[in-house]
Structure formats: C-alpha cells, structure tokens
Amino acid sequence: MTWNVQLADEGARSDELEWVWVWRRGWFGLELIRCLVSWTCYHFDPDRYEKLLLAYNLLDKSEISMIDNLHVHYITAIYNTSLNVVHSYVTSPEALENTDTSGKNPYKTLCQSVTTDVFIPCLISLCKVLFKIVLSYYQLIKWHYNQDTDPPNRQKLDHNLTKIWDDVQRKVSSLLLNADLASYKFDQFVQVLGVVHRLIQVGEEFCLSKSEDLQESIRKQSVNYFKNYHIQRLEELKIFLENEMWEVCPVKPTFTILQLQEFKSLRSILKTFKFRPPMTGTYSTTSTDCCSSNHSQDGSSIVGNYFVRYAESGTPFDSGLDETIIEEDILACENDASGYFSEESDDETDDMRDFEDYVTENSSPITKKRDKANKQTLILTNTTLSVLRQMGKYLQMSRLLKSIAHQIISCMNQLFDFYLYSVHLFFAADLTIASNSLYSNELSSTLKKIRDTLVTEFEEPPTENGYKILKPALSPMVDLSKPERLHGLAERIVGVESVIFLAKQ
C-alpha cells in the first residue's frame, strides 16, 4: 500500500490536503489510518506519526484519545506477535489444533507445547520481536517529550509505559514457567539466565521496572534446576575423590583461576573487587557492587543504553550472550619452570597478575612467607581443578540470580567443605595421635559440623533441609600402609596442600 496518497487530478499540494482527501474517502481512509497505527507499533517514524496526529485533529479528536488508541494497538501487537512467534516453534499437530479450537488461552497452550530442543531459540526470538515493539514506544514517548507535550498527556504516556512493559514480561514469563528445563546442561541453562537477565535490564532502562514477574518466574525455574544440579555435582565430586591418586597436577607456576573458561565472564568483576576496600559490618543482599548489571554477560563493561545502541537496527539479543570459548593454557611443560607465556592479550595477562598479587597481599604473613618460598610450585590435584571449575559455574549463576544468590554461594561452600572433610577422612583418620591435640578448636568444630550436616553413613533421600552425601572412601590404589613409602607421606602432603590452595582461592 502506498503511504503518500496522491490527489487524482494534480497530486498533493500539502500534507493537510492529503489527509483531508483520505478522510473524505471514508472506510478506505480509516483502514489506512489503522494500518499506519499498527505499523507504528513495530517501527516508529516521526514523519508518519505527525500525519497521524494531523488526521486525528481533522476528526476533532484530542491527542489523549490518540494516545489511548495507540496503547490498544501496542497491547494487541504484543499479544499477536507473541502468539505468532511461539506458534512458529510448535510442531505438534495436536497442540496446533487445540489452540485453534479451545479459544480460552491459546498462548499458554502453545507455550506448554514448545519442546526443550527449541525452547532457547524460541525465547530469543520472542525477546527480539518484543524489544522492537518496546523500542517503538520508547521512541514515541521521546518524540512527545521533545514536542513539549501537555503534562496530562505525558502522565498518560508514562502510565501506559509501565502497562506495556508488564504485558511484555507476562508473555515471556508464561513461556518460562511452562518450560521443562530440568534436562538442560549448565551452559544451556546459563544461556537462558543470560537472556532473561538482559531482558530485565531492558525493562529497567525502559521504565525503571524491577520486572517482578520475570524475576519470580526465573527464580522458580532456577530453584528447581539448581537443587538437582547441586546434588549431581556433590555426587560427581565424590566419584572424583574416590578415584583421585593424590598426585600433583602439573599446572604452570603462574596459574590463576582467571585462566579457566568458567571464570571468563567474571574477570572484570573480580578485577573490580580487587580495588574495593574490605567490607565491614553486615553484608547486604541488595548490594550491587559485584552483582550489578554494570557488567555484561560476556564480562565486558559495555552494557545498557539499549534504546540508543539499537535504535536503527539489531537487538540486545542478537549476540554477546557469552557463547565464546577461550583457549586454556594452564598445564606446565618440561621447560616451563621459567614462567608462563600466554597467547592472550597483554591486558588480560595483566589482569591475572593483578588478581594474583591481590590474593597474595591479603594473605596472612605465614601464608606470604610460604608463597614466596614455593613461588614456582603449585600443589593441587585434578579434583582441585574440577572443584574450581564448578565454583566458577556457581558464581556465574549467583551473579544472574540475585534472589537465590545466598543459597548458591552456600552450596558452593559445600563443595569445599566436602573436599576438606574427605582429605581429613583419607589422611588423618588413621593417626595414632588424637586429632584434638593436632587440630584447633575451630577446625575440629568445622569438621564436626560438616559430618553432621553434609555426610552420612547410609544413603538418605533429599529433604527440605538439604542433601547428605555418602561418606567417601579412599581409592584402593592409594596405599598408606607401606613403611618404605613413608605411609603415603607424599599423598598426604598433596592432599593437605591442595586444600590450602583451594582455600586461598
């Protein structure tokens, strides 16, 4: 359809004459206006919008009635677009037939029919098209503010702003709550969290909304997912410990956790943490220092300003959701005693060295002395590396899930607790000297607490209070009874030093 309507005899002499002619054409003019209003919901054009306002003036309609009409069209656009996007990812003939005949809530029915293998593409596609609608309304409001719109009309626009965003987050929340994400791998689930986290950032920039519906829907999914995920990781750690030979894993002398793939998106946060003074007093879960959205999902500081950056093309969901893989270079070679040379950029290498220096500076004097003496030797095991990787994943989740961050960090600490208790059980249980004469009161009470809350002699089902894991057993390949091997002195040293290394991280 041609937007610039020409007069039949001599062409348009002015915009006003064009629209007078349109309205005199009756039904055709009304349909043209409806098309223009609907089109505005997806792409705001200042010139065409001015013509719409002119048409309403010719009908003696007020500007506020135009705003009301636009709001109805935006809500309709959100519903129809959401329905069409989700519909395109449903392949079940039965589900498609039910949505055509049931009529009550076809969108919810379609959301329930989106299979696990296409859920993430469906979620991203939905966020992309809804962002375009939200962007259009944002630009529309900006235009009105630049035109010195009357205060009552501004108030109406602002009120509709919140209502539009509430409708957007309800559509995405419905898709989230009807999805079965239990079988997702960690990387897939974190990708879902990244998409939702970015959408929440869009809502905050759009109308200062905290997006409670989105927060609650992703919280429910995350609680269920993380509970099962943590149990699996504890069981996995038990298997690792029972098969560990307690030999030194040959990492490079300058190895730090920032070189691990799992800490890639956390580098900028950990670097920021380095320059923050130590916290005193009560910890606040509302603190935004390390959980703030000032850092993007890929670890950079470029975030926000979505309505400026994507004003012409693209959306915040097109890329940058942390799907890249970095090349790890952490294992030592025969000639690596002199130092570590990475293929990464100088900036990243400096960040890692700064972080390492920060850890050293904040250690106790005894630890500093030991670190200086053993600067070229890091004593850790393959299981230690595995625990560090899992901790990086837990930190990623806690960063994106502020509402359950405390629970995630507590579970992350359980990984260390179980590692600590296992080393004690493997290498100190056979001591001829009572442990109270060797252990401090604090260490003894810590081990007792771990034994009572985390470890069990017999298999127990999970409860509301948590999950207890069976007591691990030392690998039969590790013999601590031979006098000629000093009763496994080397293995005992590796076990204890690996705990110290893990604790320092």
mmCIF file of C-alpha atoms in Angstrom, residues 24 68 94 131 162 188 204 223 240-241 243 260-261 266-267 298 310 322 325 362 503:
data_model
loop_
_atom_site.group_PDB
_atom_site.id
_atom_site.type_symbol
_atom_site.label_atom_id
_atom_site.label_comp_id
_atom_site.label_asym_id
_atom_site.label_seq_id
_atom_site.Cartn_x
_atom_site.Cartn_y
_atom_site.Cartn_z
ATOM 1 C CA ARG A 24 -13.344 12.068 2.731
ATOM 2 C CA ASP A 68 -5.367 5.667 24.174
ATOM 3 C CA GLU A 94 -2.423 -31.902 18.289
ATOM 4 C CA PHE A 131 12.163 -5.445 22.053
ATOM 5 C CA THR A 162 4.509 0.606 32.670
ATOM 6 C CA GLN A 188 22.266 -24.067 28.215
ATOM 7 C CA GLU A 204 14.905 -1.202 33.938
ATOM 8 C CA VAL A 223 15.409 -23.208 42.382
ATOM 9 C CA PHE A 240 36.373 -37.772 41.655
ATOM 10 C CA LEU A 241 37.668 -38.026 45.228
ATOM 11 C CA ASN A 243 39.323 -42.120 42.130
ATOM 12 C CA LEU A 260 39.787 -21.117 33.466
ATOM 13 C CA GLN A 261 36.931 -20.925 30.965
ATOM 14 C CA LEU A 266 33.821 -12.949 35.892
ATOM 15 C CA ARG A 267 37.191 -11.371 35.132
ATOM 16 C CA ASP A 298 30.489 -11.624 28.462
ATOM 17 C CA TYR A 310 19.857 -0.483 18.722
ATOM 18 C CA ASP A 322 28.730 -15.480 26.354
ATOM 19 C CA ILE A 325 35.194 -20.389 24.252
ATOM 20 C CA ASN A 362 45.647 -10.032 51.518
ATOM 21 C CA ALA A 503 41.004 -22.310 50.428
#
